[in-house]
mmCIF file of C-alpha atoms and ligand atoms in Angstrom:
data_model
loop_
_atom_site.group_PDB
_atom_site.id
_atom_site.type_symbol
_atom_site.label_atom_id
_atom_site.label_comp_id
_atom_site.label_asym_id
_atom_site.label_seq_id
_atom_site.Cartn_x
_atom_site.Cartn_y
_atom_site.Cartn_z
ATOM 1 C CA MET A 1 155.961 27.271 66.575
ATOM 2 C CA LEU A 2 155.179 29.622 63.816
ATOM 3 C CA ARG A 3 157.288 32.741 64.086
ATOM 4 C CA ARG A 4 160.781 31.023 66.176
ATOM 5 C CA HIS A 5 160.374 27.686 64.925
ATOM 6 C CA LEU A 6 159.736 28.125 60.939
ATOM 7 C CA VAL A 7 159.351 31.608 59.843
ATOM 8 C CA GLU A 8 162.624 32.701 62.296
ATOM 9 C CA ARG A 9 164.603 30.098 60.258
ATOM 10 C CA GLY A 10 162.916 30.753 56.731
ATOM 11 C CA ILE A 11 160.316 29.287 55.932
ATOM 12 C CA THR A 12 157.727 31.617 53.707
ATOM 13 C CA ASP A 13 155.586 30.427 51.498
ATOM 14 C CA LEU A 14 151.706 31.378 53.299
ATOM 15 C CA ARG A 15 150.097 28.340 52.104
ATOM 16 C CA VAL A 16 152.826 26.010 53.725
ATOM 17 C CA LEU A 17 152.409 28.601 57.379
ATOM 18 C CA GLU A 18 149.112 29.027 56.781
ATOM 19 C CA ALA A 19 148.821 24.690 57.395
ATOM 20 C CA MET A 20 151.076 24.390 60.018
ATOM 21 C CA ALA A 21 149.167 26.979 61.767
ATOM 22 C CA ALA A 22 145.765 25.281 60.792
ATOM 23 C CA VAL A 23 147.068 21.011 61.820
ATOM 24 C CA PRO A 24 146.178 20.330 65.768
ATOM 25 C CA ARG A 25 149.866 19.232 66.019
ATOM 26 C CA GLU A 26 148.750 17.401 69.793
ATOM 27 C CA ARG A 27 145.979 15.529 68.545
ATOM 28 C CA PHE A 28 149.018 13.389 66.642
ATOM 29 C CA VAL A 29 151.557 12.706 69.670
ATOM 30 C CA ALA A 30 150.217 10.610 72.706
ATOM 31 C CA PRO A 31 148.610 11.745 75.239
ATOM 32 C CA GLU A 32 151.180 11.834 77.720
ATOM 33 C CA CYS A 33 153.211 14.336 74.817
ATOM 34 C CA ARG A 34 150.906 16.862 74.178
ATOM 35 C CA ASN A 35 151.973 19.472 76.216
ATOM 36 C CA ARG A 36 155.684 19.018 74.409
ATOM 37 C CA ALA A 37 153.700 19.146 70.795
ATOM 38 C CA TYR A 38 154.360 22.368 69.702
ATOM 39 C CA ASP A 39 158.526 21.956 70.796
ATOM 40 C CA ASP A 40 161.302 22.597 68.484
ATOM 41 C CA GLY A 41 161.725 18.704 67.961
ATOM 42 C CA PRO A 42 160.446 15.084 66.497
ATOM 43 C CA LEU A 43 158.833 12.923 68.855
ATOM 44 C CA PRO A 44 158.290 9.338 69.630
ATOM 45 C CA ILE A 45 155.033 7.758 67.749
ATOM 46 C CA GLY A 46 155.558 4.287 68.630
ATOM 47 C CA GLU A 47 156.925 1.298 67.111
ATOM 48 C CA GLY A 48 159.976 3.240 67.562
ATOM 49 C CA GLN A 49 159.272 5.599 64.986
ATOM 50 C CA THR A 50 158.892 10.042 64.966
ATOM 51 C CA ILE A 51 156.431 12.287 64.130
ATOM 52 C CA SER A 52 159.564 15.377 62.659
ATOM 53 C CA GLN A 53 160.105 18.740 63.843
ATOM 54 C CA PRO A 54 158.070 20.370 63.166
ATOM 55 C CA TYR A 55 160.715 22.762 61.140
ATOM 56 C CA VAL A 56 161.580 20.178 58.920
ATOM 57 C CA VAL A 57 157.999 19.375 58.109
ATOM 58 C CA ALA A 58 157.145 22.308 57.204
ATOM 59 C CA TRP A 59 160.819 22.013 54.803
ATOM 60 C CA MET A 60 160.034 19.490 53.216
ATOM 61 C CA VAL A 61 156.621 20.913 52.470
ATOM 62 C CA GLU A 62 157.547 24.329 51.036
ATOM 63 C CA ALA A 63 160.636 22.255 49.153
ATOM 64 C CA VAL A 64 158.217 19.524 47.112
ATOM 65 C CA GLU A 65 156.317 23.506 45.884
ATOM 66 C CA LEU A 66 153.454 22.539 45.737
ATOM 67 C CA GLY A 67 150.616 23.177 43.673
ATOM 68 C CA ARG A 68 146.785 23.323 44.447
ATOM 69 C CA GLU A 69 145.789 20.636 41.530
ATOM 70 C CA ASP A 70 148.362 18.079 42.723
ATOM 71 C CA ARG A 71 148.516 15.152 43.713
ATOM 72 C CA VAL A 72 150.758 13.651 46.090
ATOM 73 C CA LEU A 73 151.818 10.338 47.773
ATOM 74 C CA GLU A 74 153.803 10.787 51.368
ATOM 75 C CA VAL A 75 156.168 7.191 51.771
ATOM 76 C CA GLY A 76 156.432 6.794 55.576
ATOM 77 C CA THR A 77 152.567 8.435 57.499
ATOM 78 C CA GLY A 78 153.452 7.954 60.967
ATOM 79 C CA SER A 79 151.574 9.894 62.481
ATOM 80 C CA GLY A 80 149.781 11.292 60.291
ATOM 81 C CA TYR A 81 151.041 15.355 60.322
ATOM 82 C CA ALA A 82 152.041 15.957 57.374
ATOM 83 C CA ALA A 83 149.951 13.901 55.490
ATOM 84 C CA ALA A 84 147.240 16.707 57.296
ATOM 85 C CA VAL A 85 149.911 19.489 56.618
ATOM 86 C CA LEU A 86 150.545 18.309 52.800
ATOM 87 C CA SER A 87 146.164 17.595 52.001
ATOM 88 C CA LEU A 88 145.105 21.435 53.565
ATOM 89 C CA ILE A 89 147.756 22.806 50.706
ATOM 90 C CA ALA A 90 147.274 19.785 47.540
ATOM 91 C CA ARG A 91 143.999 18.067 46.033
ATOM 92 C CA THR A 92 144.721 14.817 47.705
ATOM 93 C CA VAL A 93 147.051 13.266 49.680
ATOM 94 C CA HIS A 94 148.057 9.362 49.209
ATOM 95 C CA SER A 95 150.336 8.017 52.321
ATOM 96 C CA VAL A 96 151.859 4.637 52.354
ATOM 97 C CA GLU A 97 153.480 2.860 56.624
ATOM 98 C CA ARG A 98 154.329 0.323 56.952
ATOM 99 C CA HIS A 99 153.550 -0.802 60.485
ATOM 100 C CA ALA A 100 150.035 -1.572 60.986
ATOM 101 C CA ALA A 101 148.934 0.322 64.242
ATOM 102 C CA LEU A 102 150.715 3.211 62.838
ATOM 103 C CA ALA A 103 148.525 2.994 59.026
ATOM 104 C CA GLU A 104 145.601 2.070 61.377
ATOM 105 C CA ALA A 105 145.942 4.941 63.999
ATOM 106 C CA ALA A 106 146.441 7.850 61.602
ATOM 107 C CA ARG A 107 143.766 6.882 59.032
ATOM 108 C CA GLY A 108 141.121 6.791 62.763
ATOM 109 C CA ARG A 109 143.473 10.819 63.576
ATOM 110 C CA LEU A 110 142.963 11.713 59.992
ATOM 111 C CA ARG A 111 139.364 10.664 59.198
ATOM 112 C CA THR A 112 138.600 11.947 63.231
ATOM 113 C CA LEU A 113 140.191 15.332 62.332
ATOM 114 C CA GLY A 114 138.620 16.337 59.064
ATOM 115 C CA TYR A 115 141.128 15.416 56.402
ATOM 116 C CA ALA A 116 138.939 13.727 53.289
ATOM 117 C CA ASN A 117 141.367 13.435 50.312
ATOM 118 C CA VAL A 118 143.002 11.545 51.901
ATOM 119 C CA ARG A 119 144.244 7.996 52.104
ATOM 120 C CA VAL A 120 146.237 5.466 54.395
ATOM 121 C CA ARG A 121 147.523 2.399 52.697
ATOM 122 C CA ARG A 122 149.535 -0.585 54.724
ATOM 123 C CA GLY A 123 152.400 -1.587 52.616
ATOM 124 C CA ASP A 124 155.667 -1.053 51.251
ATOM 125 C CA GLY A 125 156.067 2.787 50.388
ATOM 126 C CA THR A 126 159.650 1.816 48.371
ATOM 127 C CA LEU A 127 157.007 0.710 45.459
ATOM 128 C CA GLY A 128 154.979 3.375 46.233
ATOM 129 C CA TRP A 129 151.266 3.292 45.088
ATOM 130 C CA SER A 130 151.116 2.950 41.421
ATOM 131 C CA GLU A 131 147.209 2.586 41.291
ATOM 132 C CA HIS A 132 147.371 6.511 41.883
ATOM 133 C CA ALA A 133 150.865 6.862 39.255
ATOM 134 C CA PRO A 134 151.794 9.543 38.271
ATOM 135 C CA TYR A 135 152.424 11.863 40.918
ATOM 136 C CA ASP A 136 153.050 16.043 40.790
ATOM 137 C CA ALA A 137 155.247 15.483 44.183
ATOM 138 C CA ILE A 138 156.811 12.675 45.815
ATOM 139 C CA VAL A 139 157.829 13.327 50.397
ATOM 140 C CA VAL A 140 159.472 10.715 51.338
ATOM 141 C CA SER A 141 159.742 10.724 55.230
ATOM 142 C CA ALA A 142 162.367 8.614 56.827
ATOM 143 C CA GLY A 143 166.158 7.650 54.614
ATOM 144 C CA ALA A 144 167.777 5.578 52.052
ATOM 145 C CA ARG A 145 170.714 5.529 50.136
ATOM 146 C CA ARG A 146 169.179 5.772 47.255
ATOM 147 C CA VAL A 147 165.680 6.451 45.987
ATOM 148 C CA PRO A 148 164.081 3.616 45.148
ATOM 149 C CA PRO A 149 163.437 3.052 41.189
ATOM 150 C CA PRO A 150 159.650 2.511 41.536
ATOM 151 C CA LEU A 151 159.287 5.976 43.351
ATOM 152 C CA ARG A 152 160.895 8.262 40.048
ATOM 153 C CA GLU A 153 158.636 6.153 37.575
ATOM 154 C CA GLN A 154 155.663 6.980 39.214
ATOM 155 C CA LEU A 155 156.513 11.007 39.004
ATOM 156 C CA ALA A 156 154.002 12.882 36.020
ATOM 157 C CA ASP A 157 156.490 15.435 33.963
ATOM 158 C CA GLY A 158 157.462 18.044 36.085
ATOM 159 C CA GLY A 159 156.788 16.157 38.966
ATOM 160 C CA ARG A 160 159.363 16.916 42.969
ATOM 161 C CA LEU A 161 160.326 14.137 45.194
ATOM 162 C CA VAL A 162 161.424 15.239 48.706
ATOM 163 C CA MET A 163 163.499 12.640 50.336
ATOM 164 C CA PRO A 164 166.992 12.350 52.956
ATOM 165 C CA VAL A 165 169.265 10.253 51.397
ATOM 166 C CA GLY A 166 172.087 9.169 52.547
ATOM 167 C CA TRP A 167 174.779 6.812 55.336
ATOM 168 C CA GLY A 168 177.018 5.964 58.016
ATOM 169 C CA TRP A 169 179.236 9.159 58.534
ATOM 170 C CA ARG A 170 178.611 11.365 56.026
ATOM 171 C CA GLY A 171 174.828 11.350 56.990
ATOM 172 C CA GLN A 172 171.910 11.857 54.743
ATOM 173 C CA SER A 173 170.947 15.310 53.087
ATOM 174 C CA LEU A 174 167.765 16.614 52.174
ATOM 175 C CA VAL A 175 167.171 15.830 48.304
ATOM 176 C CA ARG A 176 165.251 17.055 45.978
ATOM 177 C CA GLU A 177 164.391 15.497 42.157
ATOM 178 C CA ARG A 178 162.767 17.048 39.446
ATOM 179 C CA ARG A 179 160.759 14.688 36.843
ATOM 180 C CA GLU A 180 161.404 16.888 33.211
ATOM 181 C CA ARG A 181 159.812 16.355 30.726
ATOM 182 C CA ALA A 182 162.505 13.988 28.529
ATOM 183 C CA GLY A 183 162.253 12.478 31.251
ATOM 184 C CA ASN A 184 165.285 13.061 33.334
ATOM 185 C CA PHE A 185 165.504 13.884 36.430
ATOM 186 C CA THR A 186 167.751 16.730 38.776
ATOM 187 C CA ARG A 187 169.075 17.105 41.450
ATOM 188 C CA GLU A 188 169.867 19.601 44.193
ATOM 189 C CA LYS A 189 170.374 19.022 48.192
ATOM 190 C CA LEU A 190 168.583 21.310 50.319
ATOM 191 C CA GLY A 191 170.998 20.442 53.485
ATOM 192 C CA ARG A 192 171.650 18.315 56.097
ATOM 193 C CA VAL A 193 168.417 15.963 57.896
ATOM 194 C CA ARG A 194 168.062 12.733 60.340
ATOM 195 C CA PHE A 195 165.775 10.393 59.890
ATOM 196 C CA VAL A 196 164.607 7.073 60.485
ATOM 197 C CA PRO A 197 165.072 4.111 58.081
ATOM 198 C CA LEU A 198 163.596 3.683 54.876
ATOM 199 C CA ILE A 199 163.433 -0.179 55.155
ATOM 200 C CA GLY A 200 162.456 -2.281 51.698
ATOM 201 C CA GLU A 201 162.353 -3.973 49.209
ATOM 202 C CA ALA A 202 163.369 -0.679 46.715
ATOM 203 C CA GLY A 203 164.927 1.293 50.010
HETATM 204 N N1 SAH B 1 155.163 11.667 58.233
HETATM 205 C C1 SAH B 1 155.392 11.109 59.716
HETATM 206 C C2 SAH B 1 156.744 10.513 59.943
HETATM 207 C C3 SAH B 1 156.924 9.465 59.250
HETATM 208 S S1 SAH B 1 158.172 8.311 60.751
HETATM 209 C C4 SAH B 1 155.006 12.530 61.392
HETATM 210 O O1 SAH B 1 153.934 13.547 60.636
HETATM 211 O O2 SAH B 1 154.208 11.564 62.032
HETATM 212 C C5 SAH B 1 158.436 7.984 59.101
HETATM 213 C C6 SAH B 1 158.049 6.143 58.951
HETATM 214 O O3 SAH B 1 158.384 6.069 57.509
HETATM 215 C C7 SAH B 1 157.737 5.853 60.095
HETATM 216 O O4 SAH B 1 156.900 5.766 60.460
HETATM 217 C C8 SAH B 1 157.996 3.840 58.923
HETATM 218 O O5 SAH B 1 157.144 3.038 59.929
HETATM 219 C C9 SAH B 1 157.967 4.363 58.259
HETATM 220 N N2 SAH B 1 158.581 3.982 56.984
HETATM 221 C C10 SAH B 1 160.080 3.152 57.055
HETATM 222 N N3 SAH B 1 159.906 2.250 55.661
HETATM 223 C C11 SAH B 1 158.253 2.707 55.129
HETATM 224 C C12 SAH B 1 158.511 2.249 53.584
HETATM 225 N N4 SAH B 1 159.188 1.522 53.428
HETATM 226 N N5 SAH B 1 157.535 2.394 53.379
HETATM 227 C C13 SAH B 1 155.943 2.809 54.472
HETATM 228 N N6 SAH B 1 156.903 3.688 55.155
HETATM 229 C C14 SAH B 1 157.737 3.151 55.840
#
């Protein structure tokens, strides 16, 4: 997975590659999918949701430019896999999932596997998780037409947000927004992606 799906497609950040090497993806998928845990694609995790393709996880984590002391917000915990990868690079990860069953399962899995700096909450991630804001990095693992305004508000100065944006025939682009010091945002389009929808009040 590391060489064929990540390095050969251009993932170069060593911390990202090390984290992807360390997290056992087979523990985040259903037992009947374990033999496909390192395949180059998404897999079902229940509730009609998917664990993202490994390359896409690595791409997003690299794109959000994490530092060791960063506080991260993830929207869309799903299986907890991306949260585990983020937790090995950053200081803390706060992750919000709207499906109670998925949030519960991810919390248990992350605890069992010893990812002690991750907190999972069931809730509407389009509203962020204001108690722990501001965040140095925000990763949104589901797509919407626009970046939910509460997420921009919860980004620290100099912080980065990575999210699939777009809808309909145009499809989705992975977008990186950076909050500059005066509170204005710059946006870059990083490439085409396809994610499950972000469903929520500000989505
Ligand atoms: N990062 C996950 C993959 C997530 S798939 C992993 O590594 O496994 C996207 C997830 O976003 C789904 O679990 C879906 O239920 C969740 N989701 C969609 N809208 C949401 C919202 N408004 N708030 C929180 N989670 C949301």
